[in-house]
């Protein structure tokens, strides 16, 4: 069995397959970059076969040849990560807590019965790819290079089992500012019918299946005029879990509350950064079960001062309104609160190298 071994060895030298000149793409216009639609000329790929990761290489970006019976296509045995590279004012390219992403990927691998990767090697491979594609890292304000490491199971076999063949790959997508017109609070629908994940399931893993389970509720909420869904726990549908693909925070009577990690919540790296920064700012942070009905009571009494989501894509996304059944709760008069703004400014300041980094979260490529 190829699963759950200790951190595997470094698969060795990284090969390079050059792209023919006619395959090289024109760089996009940085002023109107979208999210996740444009990809660079190259990708990093390695294969898992015969019990080891092998054949690490950088090759031209392009489609994989896959058997239609490949297990990932039927049973979703896959994991992914999402992180960014940032262009600093001095032109250098910076990474933020990147090793944490590969360590979290291994946690996801364990749950999905996928062989682990060597995090140091994966980080080095990602840096190699970024150096090759450095010209693609945008420099317009608040743009980033979004990085998507992924592992898929590719055994051509319809039996339900842990696959023996996998592909690990990293693709790069230059992406635009998340809030092109400045941070603006969003309307959130509290979902009390569908659930995203349950304890004992895969909620703590970054895996496609969790997203497949979330699409219907997200689509219904959008149709009703909401940006995202606030997920409740899968058993009592009462305790707050997370919002869309972000973790959630509430400022209550000066304290910062966030749901405690319980197995069905994704342990966000932005979440952990927000907790550390808020504590450094002298704010008391409380990780606990948060009852949505109690939260609405606090809101009605004027004790809920701010709410915001946290995640790599948006960094901080203020919540202006929550709808629970037929009740609306307006938060901070639909304005971005000072704590959300302060955390956003500090986090992006550290990421782009405008502020010092006392916690050692960043590195230059
Ligand atoms: C990726 C993700 C997050 C945010 O994690 P970050 O590491 O902060 O980007 C939150 N919730 C879900 C479901 C996610 O997939």
mmCIF file of C-alpha atoms and ligand atoms in Angstrom:
data_model
loop_
_atom_site.group_PDB
_atom_site.id
_atom_site.type_symbol
_atom_site.label_atom_id
_atom_site.label_comp_id
_atom_site.label_asym_id
_atom_site.label_seq_id
_atom_site.Cartn_x
_atom_site.Cartn_y
_atom_site.Cartn_z
ATOM 1 C CA UNK A 1 0.000 0.000 0.000
ATOM 2 C CA UNK A 2 1.295 3.348 -1.044
ATOM 3 C CA UNK A 3 -0.549 5.492 1.447
ATOM 4 C CA UNK A 4 0.247 7.285 4.679
ATOM 5 C CA UNK A 5 3.941 6.725 4.624
ATOM 6 C CA UNK A 6 6.269 9.105 6.393
ATOM 7 C CA UNK A 7 7.323 12.197 4.491
ATOM 8 C CA UNK A 8 8.709 10.757 1.289
ATOM 9 C CA UNK A 9 12.181 11.340 0.011
ATOM 10 C CA UNK A 10 13.067 14.104 -2.369
ATOM 11 C CA UNK A 11 12.330 12.763 -5.871
ATOM 12 C CA UNK A 12 15.589 14.186 -7.165
ATOM 13 C CA UNK A 13 16.514 16.534 -9.977
ATOM 14 C CA UNK A 14 13.815 18.554 -11.719
ATOM 15 C CA UNK A 15 13.846 18.048 -15.485
ATOM 16 C CA UNK A 16 12.961 20.717 -18.024
ATOM 17 C CA UNK A 17 11.069 20.324 -21.278
ATOM 18 C CA UNK A 18 11.197 23.609 -23.219
ATOM 19 C CA UNK A 19 8.091 24.918 -24.948
ATOM 20 C CA UNK A 20 8.308 25.439 -28.694
ATOM 21 C CA UNK A 21 8.402 29.202 -29.414
ATOM 22 C CA UNK A 22 4.966 29.110 -31.100
ATOM 23 C CA UNK A 23 3.420 27.775 -27.860
ATOM 24 C CA UNK A 24 4.576 30.800 -25.820
ATOM 25 C CA UNK A 25 1.625 33.043 -25.007
ATOM 26 C CA UNK A 26 1.346 36.834 -24.924
ATOM 27 C CA UNK A 27 1.256 38.324 -21.402
ATOM 28 C CA UNK A 28 -2.191 39.607 -20.386
ATOM 29 C CA UNK A 29 -3.218 43.225 -19.816
ATOM 30 C CA UNK A 30 -2.594 43.657 -16.068
ATOM 31 C CA UNK A 31 -5.302 46.270 -15.629
ATOM 32 C CA UNK A 32 -8.159 43.864 -16.339
ATOM 33 C CA UNK A 33 -7.001 40.549 -14.895
ATOM 34 C CA UNK A 34 -9.726 38.198 -13.741
ATOM 35 C CA UNK A 35 -9.294 35.301 -11.308
ATOM 36 C CA UNK A 36 -8.085 31.897 -12.464
ATOM 37 C CA UNK A 37 -8.710 32.208 -16.193
ATOM 38 C CA UNK A 38 -5.245 32.767 -17.642
ATOM 39 C CA UNK A 39 -2.345 30.366 -17.161
ATOM 40 C CA UNK A 40 1.368 30.773 -17.798
ATOM 41 C CA UNK A 41 3.532 28.947 -20.360
ATOM 42 C CA UNK A 42 4.840 26.242 -18.029
ATOM 43 C CA UNK A 43 3.690 23.939 -15.242
ATOM 44 C CA UNK A 44 5.443 21.663 -12.760
ATOM 45 C CA UNK A 45 4.519 17.965 -12.931
ATOM 46 C CA UNK A 46 5.586 14.767 -11.186
ATOM 47 C CA UNK A 47 4.124 11.286 -11.264
ATOM 48 C CA UNK A 48 3.540 8.713 -8.548
ATOM 49 C CA UNK A 49 4.067 5.126 -9.619
ATOM 50 C CA UNK A 50 5.586 1.969 -8.109
ATOM 51 C CA UNK A 51 5.387 3.494 -4.640
ATOM 52 C CA UNK A 52 7.318 6.734 -5.204
ATOM 53 C CA UNK A 53 7.059 10.240 -6.628
ATOM 54 C CA UNK A 54 9.226 10.359 -9.736
ATOM 55 C CA UNK A 55 10.015 12.159 -12.971
ATOM 56 C CA UNK A 56 9.753 15.679 -11.520
ATOM 57 C CA UNK A 57 9.808 18.164 -14.373
ATOM 58 C CA UNK A 58 8.808 21.550 -15.639
ATOM 59 C CA UNK A 59 7.035 21.232 -18.950
ATOM 60 C CA UNK A 60 4.875 23.355 -21.262
ATOM 61 C CA UNK A 61 1.428 24.111 -19.798
ATOM 62 C CA UNK A 62 -1.174 21.951 -21.487
ATOM 63 C CA UNK A 63 -3.758 19.175 -21.207
ATOM 64 C CA UNK A 64 -3.016 15.786 -19.642
ATOM 65 C CA UNK A 65 -3.728 12.574 -21.509
ATOM 66 C CA UNK A 66 -5.914 10.657 -19.068
ATOM 67 C CA UNK A 67 -7.774 7.402 -19.254
ATOM 68 C CA UNK A 68 -11.556 8.007 -19.032
ATOM 69 C CA UNK A 69 -11.609 5.415 -16.230
ATOM 70 C CA UNK A 70 -9.137 7.460 -14.107
ATOM 71 C CA UNK A 71 -10.256 7.232 -10.484
ATOM 72 C CA UNK A 72 -10.277 10.997 -9.869
ATOM 73 C CA UNK A 73 -12.947 11.424 -12.544
ATOM 74 C CA UNK A 74 -15.281 8.964 -10.822
ATOM 75 C CA UNK A 75 -14.532 9.027 -7.115
ATOM 76 C CA UNK A 76 -12.895 12.461 -6.635
ATOM 77 C CA UNK A 77 -9.684 11.217 -5.069
ATOM 78 C CA UNK A 78 -7.855 14.529 -5.255
ATOM 79 C CA UNK A 79 -6.472 17.351 -3.123
ATOM 80 C CA UNK A 80 -5.406 20.888 -3.910
ATOM 81 C CA UNK A 81 -3.891 24.031 -2.435
ATOM 82 C CA UNK A 82 -4.200 27.732 -3.153
ATOM 83 C CA UNK A 83 -1.552 30.369 -2.455
ATOM 84 C CA UNK A 84 -0.120 33.483 -4.036
ATOM 85 C CA UNK A 85 3.126 35.140 -5.078
ATOM 86 C CA UNK A 86 3.286 38.918 -4.646
ATOM 87 C CA UNK A 87 5.272 41.512 -6.615
ATOM 88 C CA UNK A 88 6.843 43.985 -4.179
ATOM 89 C CA UNK A 89 7.454 47.648 -4.990
ATOM 90 C CA UNK A 90 11.175 46.913 -5.486
ATOM 91 C CA UNK A 91 10.297 44.351 -8.167
ATOM 92 C CA UNK A 92 11.100 41.280 -6.049
ATOM 93 C CA UNK A 93 8.654 38.367 -5.836
ATOM 94 C CA UNK A 94 7.481 37.334 -2.376
ATOM 95 C CA UNK A 95 5.811 34.282 -0.852
ATOM 96 C CA UNK A 96 3.642 34.173 2.289
ATOM 97 C CA UNK A 97 3.734 31.103 4.591
ATOM 98 C CA UNK A 98 4.105 28.904 1.506
ATOM 99 C CA UNK A 99 5.506 25.884 3.328
ATOM 100 C CA UNK A 100 2.309 25.776 5.425
ATOM 101 C CA UNK A 101 0.334 25.128 2.244
ATOM 102 C CA UNK A 102 2.370 22.033 1.396
ATOM 103 C CA UNK A 103 2.131 20.783 4.955
ATOM 104 C CA UNK A 104 -1.632 21.241 4.866
ATOM 105 C CA UNK A 105 -1.659 19.413 1.527
ATOM 106 C CA UNK A 106 -0.124 16.410 3.295
ATOM 107 C CA UNK A 107 -2.875 16.547 5.941
ATOM 108 C CA UNK A 108 -5.433 16.471 3.123
ATOM 109 C CA UNK A 109 -3.521 13.610 1.435
ATOM 110 C CA UNK A 110 -3.743 11.516 4.576
ATOM 111 C CA UNK A 111 -7.552 11.862 4.715
ATOM 112 C CA UNK A 112 -7.920 11.083 0.996
ATOM 113 C CA UNK A 113 -5.498 8.104 1.071
ATOM 114 C CA UNK A 114 -3.150 9.909 -1.325
ATOM 115 C CA UNK A 115 0.631 9.458 -0.935
ATOM 116 C CA UNK A 116 2.236 12.432 0.767
ATOM 117 C CA UNK A 117 4.680 14.766 -0.900
ATOM 118 C CA UNK A 118 7.945 16.093 0.446
ATOM 119 C CA UNK A 119 6.956 19.682 1.428
ATOM 120 C CA UNK A 120 10.487 21.085 1.043
ATOM 121 C CA UNK A 121 10.799 19.571 -2.394
ATOM 122 C CA UNK A 122 7.350 20.798 -3.492
ATOM 123 C CA UNK A 123 8.194 24.302 -2.254
ATOM 124 C CA UNK A 124 11.486 24.257 -4.143
ATOM 125 C CA UNK A 125 9.741 22.998 -7.300
ATOM 126 C CA UNK A 126 7.169 25.796 -7.000
ATOM 127 C CA UNK A 127 9.929 28.392 -6.610
ATOM 128 C CA UNK A 128 11.740 27.000 -9.649
ATOM 129 C CA UNK A 129 8.554 27.324 -11.695
ATOM 130 C CA UNK A 130 7.932 30.857 -10.407
ATOM 131 C CA UNK A 131 11.480 31.927 -11.263
ATOM 132 C CA UNK A 132 11.039 30.608 -14.793
ATOM 133 C CA UNK A 133 7.706 32.446 -15.094
ATOM 134 C CA UNK A 134 8.769 35.577 -13.168
ATOM 135 C CA UNK A 135 7.777 37.867 -16.035
ATOM 136 C CA UNK A 136 4.215 36.647 -15.635
ATOM 137 C CA UNK A 137 3.953 37.832 -12.011
ATOM 138 C CA UNK A 138 1.863 41.015 -12.363
ATOM 139 C CA UNK A 139 2.842 44.287 -10.719
ATOM 140 C CA UNK A 140 -0.335 46.399 -10.965
ATOM 141 C CA UNK A 141 -1.701 47.278 -7.485
ATOM 142 C CA UNK A 142 -3.259 44.332 -5.607
ATOM 143 C CA UNK A 143 -2.648 41.856 -8.435
ATOM 144 C CA UNK A 144 -1.013 38.514 -7.624
ATOM 145 C CA UNK A 145 0.170 35.285 -9.121
ATOM 146 C CA UNK A 146 -2.323 32.692 -7.884
ATOM 147 C CA UNK A 147 -0.680 29.272 -7.462
ATOM 148 C CA UNK A 148 -2.637 26.019 -7.607
ATOM 149 C CA UNK A 149 -0.837 22.801 -6.541
ATOM 150 C CA UNK A 150 -3.043 19.750 -7.166
ATOM 151 C CA UNK A 151 -2.853 15.951 -6.858
ATOM 152 C CA UNK A 152 -5.171 13.656 -8.816
ATOM 153 C CA UNK A 153 -5.555 9.855 -8.809
ATOM 154 C CA UNK A 154 -5.158 8.422 -12.303
ATOM 155 C CA UNK A 155 -5.508 4.637 -11.997
ATOM 156 C CA UNK A 156 -7.585 3.413 -14.968
ATOM 157 C CA UNK A 157 -9.786 1.199 -12.796
ATOM 158 C CA UNK A 158 -13.438 1.538 -11.758
ATOM 159 C CA UNK A 159 -13.084 -0.275 -8.438
ATOM 160 C CA UNK A 160 -13.347 1.953 -5.359
ATOM 161 C CA UNK A 161 -9.913 1.866 -3.753
ATOM 162 C CA UNK A 162 -6.867 4.020 -3.075
ATOM 163 C CA UNK A 163 -5.186 4.516 -6.435
ATOM 164 C CA UNK A 164 -1.600 3.493 -7.090
ATOM 165 C CA UNK A 165 -0.883 6.167 -9.705
ATOM 166 C CA UNK A 166 -1.145 9.924 -9.191
ATOM 167 C CA UNK A 167 -0.142 13.173 -10.836
ATOM 168 C CA UNK A 168 1.036 16.149 -8.761
ATOM 169 C CA UNK A 169 1.094 19.417 -10.657
ATOM 170 C CA UNK A 170 1.418 23.134 -10.048
ATOM 171 C CA UNK A 171 -0.135 25.704 -12.354
ATOM 172 C CA UNK A 172 0.145 29.498 -12.179
ATOM 173 C CA UNK A 173 -2.571 32.040 -12.916
ATOM 174 C CA UNK A 174 -1.935 35.810 -12.887
ATOM 175 C CA UNK A 175 -4.941 37.264 -11.091
ATOM 176 C CA UNK A 176 -6.516 40.672 -10.580
ATOM 177 C CA UNK A 177 -7.383 42.634 -7.450
ATOM 178 C CA UNK A 178 -10.145 40.900 -5.478
ATOM 179 C CA UNK A 179 -11.796 44.234 -4.655
ATOM 180 C CA UNK A 180 -10.983 46.441 -7.672
ATOM 181 C CA UNK A 181 -13.026 49.307 -6.170
ATOM 182 C CA UNK A 182 -11.865 48.909 -2.572
ATOM 183 C CA UNK A 183 -13.141 46.556 0.099
ATOM 184 C CA UNK A 184 -16.915 46.344 0.170
ATOM 185 C CA UNK A 185 -19.115 44.339 2.560
ATOM 186 C CA UNK A 186 -21.075 41.401 1.128
ATOM 187 C CA UNK A 187 -24.519 39.904 1.768
ATOM 188 C CA UNK A 188 -24.395 36.352 3.149
ATOM 189 C CA UNK A 189 -27.150 33.740 3.199
ATOM 190 C CA UNK A 190 -27.133 31.494 6.289
ATOM 191 C CA UNK A 191 -27.703 28.002 4.867
ATOM 192 C CA UNK A 192 -29.902 25.900 7.150
ATOM 193 C CA UNK A 193 -30.880 23.175 4.694
ATOM 194 C CA UNK A 194 -27.749 21.931 2.889
ATOM 195 C CA UNK A 195 -24.493 21.218 4.710
ATOM 196 C CA UNK A 196 -20.948 21.352 3.317
ATOM 197 C CA UNK A 197 -19.192 18.841 5.552
ATOM 198 C CA UNK A 198 -19.730 16.780 8.666
ATOM 199 C CA UNK A 199 -17.404 15.765 11.474
ATOM 200 C CA UNK A 200 -15.625 12.597 10.462
ATOM 201 C CA UNK A 201 -15.947 13.629 6.820
ATOM 202 C CA UNK A 202 -13.486 15.651 4.743
ATOM 203 C CA UNK A 203 -14.293 19.195 5.860
ATOM 204 C CA UNK A 204 -10.762 19.846 7.149
ATOM 205 C CA UNK A 205 -9.224 18.690 3.844
ATOM 206 C CA UNK A 206 -8.847 20.836 0.747
ATOM 207 C CA UNK A 207 -10.466 18.473 -1.703
ATOM 208 C CA UNK A 208 -12.734 18.874 -4.698
ATOM 209 C CA UNK A 209 -15.561 16.809 -3.197
ATOM 210 C CA UNK A 210 -16.254 19.448 -0.545
ATOM 211 C CA UNK A 211 -16.703 22.008 -3.292
ATOM 212 C CA UNK A 212 -18.954 19.731 -5.344
ATOM 213 C CA UNK A 213 -21.175 19.473 -2.253
ATOM 214 C CA UNK A 214 -21.287 23.267 -1.930
ATOM 215 C CA UNK A 215 -22.157 24.362 -5.465
ATOM 216 C CA UNK A 216 -25.955 23.965 -5.288
ATOM 217 C CA UNK A 217 -26.361 26.070 -2.126
ATOM 218 C CA UNK A 218 -24.022 28.702 -3.561
ATOM 219 C CA UNK A 219 -26.021 28.881 -6.794
ATOM 220 C CA UNK A 220 -29.352 29.224 -4.942
ATOM 221 C CA UNK A 221 -27.907 31.958 -2.705
ATOM 222 C CA UNK A 222 -26.572 33.854 -5.759
ATOM 223 C CA UNK A 223 -29.983 33.707 -7.410
ATOM 224 C CA UNK A 224 -31.432 35.277 -4.265
ATOM 225 C CA UNK A 225 -28.894 38.109 -4.423
ATOM 226 C CA UNK A 226 -26.323 36.878 -1.905
ATOM 227 C CA UNK A 227 -22.584 36.595 -2.525
ATOM 228 C CA UNK A 228 -21.880 33.530 -0.413
ATOM 229 C CA UNK A 229 -23.336 30.958 1.931
ATOM 230 C CA UNK A 230 -22.603 30.777 5.660
ATOM 231 C CA UNK A 231 -22.396 27.074 6.489
ATOM 232 C CA UNK A 232 -23.732 25.674 9.738
ATOM 233 C CA UNK A 233 -22.657 22.417 11.405
ATOM 234 C CA UNK A 234 -23.964 19.225 9.830
ATOM 235 C CA UNK A 235 -25.647 17.780 12.919
ATOM 236 C CA UNK A 236 -27.682 20.502 14.624
ATOM 237 C CA UNK A 237 -27.447 23.106 11.848
ATOM 238 C CA UNK A 238 -26.948 25.684 14.506
ATOM 239 C CA UNK A 239 -23.224 26.292 14.954
ATOM 240 C CA UNK A 240 -21.318 28.470 12.492
ATOM 241 C CA UNK A 241 -18.651 26.725 10.408
ATOM 242 C CA UNK A 242 -17.340 28.881 7.560
ATOM 243 C CA UNK A 243 -18.432 31.067 4.703
ATOM 244 C CA UNK A 244 -18.028 29.981 1.068
ATOM 245 C CA UNK A 245 -14.339 29.208 0.795
ATOM 246 C CA UNK A 246 -13.348 31.407 3.722
ATOM 247 C CA UNK A 247 -13.147 31.125 7.486
ATOM 248 C CA UNK A 248 -15.354 33.498 9.455
ATOM 249 C CA UNK A 249 -14.740 35.974 12.276
ATOM 250 C CA UNK A 250 -17.088 38.043 14.434
ATOM 251 C CA UNK A 251 -16.132 40.985 16.604
ATOM 252 C CA UNK A 252 -18.351 40.844 19.680
ATOM 253 C CA UNK A 253 -18.022 43.383 22.509
ATOM 254 C CA UNK A 254 -14.400 44.043 21.530
ATOM 255 C CA UNK A 255 -13.405 40.357 21.327
ATOM 256 C CA UNK A 256 -12.728 38.480 18.106
ATOM 257 C CA UNK A 257 -14.646 35.202 17.868
ATOM 258 C CA UNK A 258 -14.114 32.441 15.317
ATOM 259 C CA UNK A 259 -15.394 28.848 15.187
ATOM 260 C CA UNK A 260 -12.925 26.434 16.740
ATOM 261 C CA UNK A 261 -11.422 23.834 14.405
ATOM 262 C CA UNK A 262 -13.582 20.761 14.859
ATOM 263 C CA UNK A 263 -12.743 18.536 11.884
ATOM 264 C CA UNK A 264 -15.379 19.880 9.517
ATOM 265 C CA UNK A 265 -13.789 23.336 9.165
ATOM 266 C CA UNK A 266 -10.856 24.032 6.846
ATOM 267 C CA UNK A 267 -7.870 25.268 8.891
ATOM 268 C CA UNK A 268 -7.153 28.415 6.870
ATOM 269 C CA UNK A 269 -3.670 29.867 6.820
ATOM 270 C CA UNK A 270 -5.252 33.330 6.628
ATOM 271 C CA UNK A 271 -7.373 32.345 9.665
ATOM 272 C CA UNK A 272 -4.260 31.463 11.630
ATOM 273 C CA UNK A 273 -2.576 34.716 10.481
ATOM 274 C CA UNK A 274 -5.618 36.797 11.503
ATOM 275 C CA UNK A 275 -5.610 35.187 14.957
ATOM 276 C CA UNK A 276 -1.899 35.926 15.447
ATOM 277 C CA UNK A 277 -2.180 39.522 14.170
ATOM 278 C CA UNK A 278 -5.282 40.310 16.220
ATOM 279 C CA UNK A 279 -3.559 38.996 19.344
ATOM 280 C CA UNK A 280 -0.498 41.096 18.532
ATOM 281 C CA UNK A 281 -2.839 44.125 18.269
ATOM 282 C CA UNK A 282 -4.061 43.357 21.789
ATOM 283 C CA UNK A 283 -7.438 41.954 20.732
ATOM 284 C CA UNK A 284 -8.692 38.949 22.701
ATOM 285 C CA UNK A 285 -9.342 36.049 20.287
ATOM 286 C CA UNK A 286 -11.830 33.330 21.277
ATOM 287 C CA UNK A 287 -12.069 30.052 19.313
ATOM 288 C CA UNK A 288 -15.349 28.366 20.248
ATOM 289 C CA UNK A 289 -18.688 26.998 19.057
ATOM 290 C CA UNK A 290 -20.740 29.956 17.831
ATOM 291 C CA UNK A 291 -24.514 29.505 17.869
ATOM 292 C CA UNK A 292 -26.088 31.388 14.942
ATOM 293 C CA UNK A 293 -29.280 32.134 16.916
ATOM 294 C CA UNK A 294 -27.220 33.585 19.766
ATOM 295 C CA UNK A 295 -25.267 35.611 17.239
ATOM 296 C CA UNK A 296 -28.504 37.114 15.912
ATOM 297 C CA UNK A 297 -29.495 37.980 19.516
ATOM 298 C CA UNK A 298 -26.130 39.695 20.014
ATOM 299 C CA UNK A 299 -26.686 41.533 16.744
ATOM 300 C CA UNK A 300 -30.172 42.663 17.808
ATOM 301 C CA UNK A 301 -28.655 44.065 21.031
ATOM 302 C CA UNK A 302 -25.962 45.926 19.067
ATOM 303 C CA UNK A 303 -23.143 43.772 20.478
ATOM 304 C CA UNK A 304 -21.973 42.314 17.150
ATOM 305 C CA UNK A 305 -19.613 44.998 15.924
ATOM 306 C CA UNK A 306 -18.051 43.434 12.824
ATOM 307 C CA UNK A 307 -18.051 40.240 10.769
ATOM 308 C CA UNK A 308 -15.603 39.212 8.068
ATOM 309 C CA UNK A 309 -14.357 36.189 6.123
ATOM 310 C CA UNK A 310 -10.670 35.289 5.745
ATOM 311 C CA UNK A 311 -8.979 33.409 2.924
ATOM 312 C CA UNK A 312 -6.090 33.607 0.487
ATOM 313 C CA UNK A 313 -8.193 34.950 -2.407
ATOM 314 C CA UNK A 314 -9.923 37.926 -0.718
ATOM 315 C CA UNK A 315 -7.585 38.132 2.323
ATOM 316 C CA UNK A 316 -10.375 39.771 4.385
ATOM 317 C CA UNK A 317 -13.958 40.057 3.140
ATOM 318 C CA UNK A 318 -16.263 42.148 5.359
ATOM 319 C CA UNK A 319 -19.821 40.898 5.861
ATOM 320 C CA UNK A 320 -22.491 43.627 5.748
ATOM 321 C CA UNK A 321 -25.566 41.482 6.192
ATOM 322 C CA UNK A 322 -26.639 37.993 7.238
ATOM 323 C CA UNK A 323 -29.996 36.459 6.369
ATOM 324 C CA UNK A 324 -31.244 33.586 8.547
ATOM 325 C CA UNK A 325 -34.615 32.240 7.372
ATOM 326 C CA UNK A 326 -36.673 35.450 7.194
ATOM 327 C CA UNK A 327 -34.503 37.556 9.489
ATOM 328 C CA UNK A 328 -31.922 40.051 8.273
ATOM 329 C CA UNK A 329 -29.056 41.203 10.437
ATOM 330 C CA UNK A 330 -27.251 44.320 9.217
ATOM 331 C CA UNK A 331 -23.700 44.510 10.580
ATOM 332 C CA UNK A 332 -21.897 47.798 11.231
ATOM 333 C CA UNK A 333 -24.368 49.661 8.981
ATOM 334 C CA UNK A 334 -23.007 47.760 6.006
ATOM 335 C CA UNK A 335 -19.593 49.396 6.388
ATOM 336 C CA UNK A 336 -16.153 47.834 6.620
ATOM 337 C CA UNK A 337 -15.189 47.933 10.289
ATOM 338 C CA UNK A 338 -11.864 49.225 11.624
ATOM 339 C CA UNK A 339 -10.634 45.788 12.716
ATOM 340 C CA UNK A 340 -11.341 44.212 9.298
ATOM 341 C CA UNK A 341 -9.660 47.146 7.567
ATOM 342 C CA UNK A 342 -6.672 47.088 9.935
ATOM 343 C CA UNK A 343 -6.153 43.355 9.472
ATOM 344 C CA UNK A 344 -6.450 43.687 5.691
ATOM 345 C CA UNK A 345 -3.942 46.533 5.579
ATOM 346 C CA UNK A 346 -1.496 44.715 7.839
ATOM 347 C CA UNK A 347 -1.733 41.365 6.083
ATOM 348 C CA UNK A 348 -1.420 42.788 2.565
ATOM 349 C CA UNK A 349 1.299 45.138 3.807
ATOM 350 C CA UNK A 350 3.352 42.176 5.037
ATOM 351 C CA UNK A 351 2.610 40.141 1.892
ATOM 352 C CA UNK A 352 3.739 42.871 -0.519
ATOM 353 C CA UNK A 353 6.714 43.808 1.680
ATOM 354 C CA UNK A 354 5.416 47.290 2.575
ATOM 355 C CA UNK A 355 5.488 46.446 6.285
ATOM 356 C CA UNK A 356 8.044 44.612 8.367
ATOM 357 C CA UNK A 357 7.351 40.947 9.005
ATOM 358 C CA UNK A 358 8.039 40.314 12.698
ATOM 359 C CA UNK A 359 6.524 36.819 12.571
ATOM 360 C CA UNK A 360 8.775 35.615 9.720
ATOM 361 C CA UNK A 361 5.927 34.709 7.388
ATOM 362 C CA UNK A 362 7.428 35.898 4.124
ATOM 363 C CA UNK A 363 10.371 35.091 1.925
ATOM 364 C CA UNK A 364 11.727 36.528 -1.281
ATOM 365 C CA UNK A 365 11.927 34.222 -4.261
HETATM 366 C C1 LIG B 1 -8.868 27.267 1.214
HETATM 367 C C2 LIG B 1 -10.077 27.376 2.063
HETATM 368 C C3 LIG B 1 -10.178 28.326 3.098
HETATM 369 C C4 LIG B 1 -9.158 29.403 3.358
HETATM 370 O O1 LIG B 1 -7.877 28.931 3.604
HETATM 371 P P1 LIG B 1 -6.623 29.885 3.406
HETATM 372 O O2 LIG B 1 -5.463 29.026 3.725
HETATM 373 O O3 LIG B 1 -6.780 31.012 4.338
HETATM 374 O O4 LIG B 1 -6.665 30.339 1.980
HETATM 375 C C5 LIG B 1 -11.311 28.306 3.888
HETATM 376 N N1 LIG B 1 -12.303 27.417 3.676
HETATM 377 C C6 LIG B 1 -12.237 26.502 2.690
HETATM 378 C C7 LIG B 1 -13.357 25.541 2.517
HETATM 379 C C8 LIG B 1 -11.127 26.454 1.848
HETATM 380 O O5 LIG B 1 -11.078 25.547 0.869
#
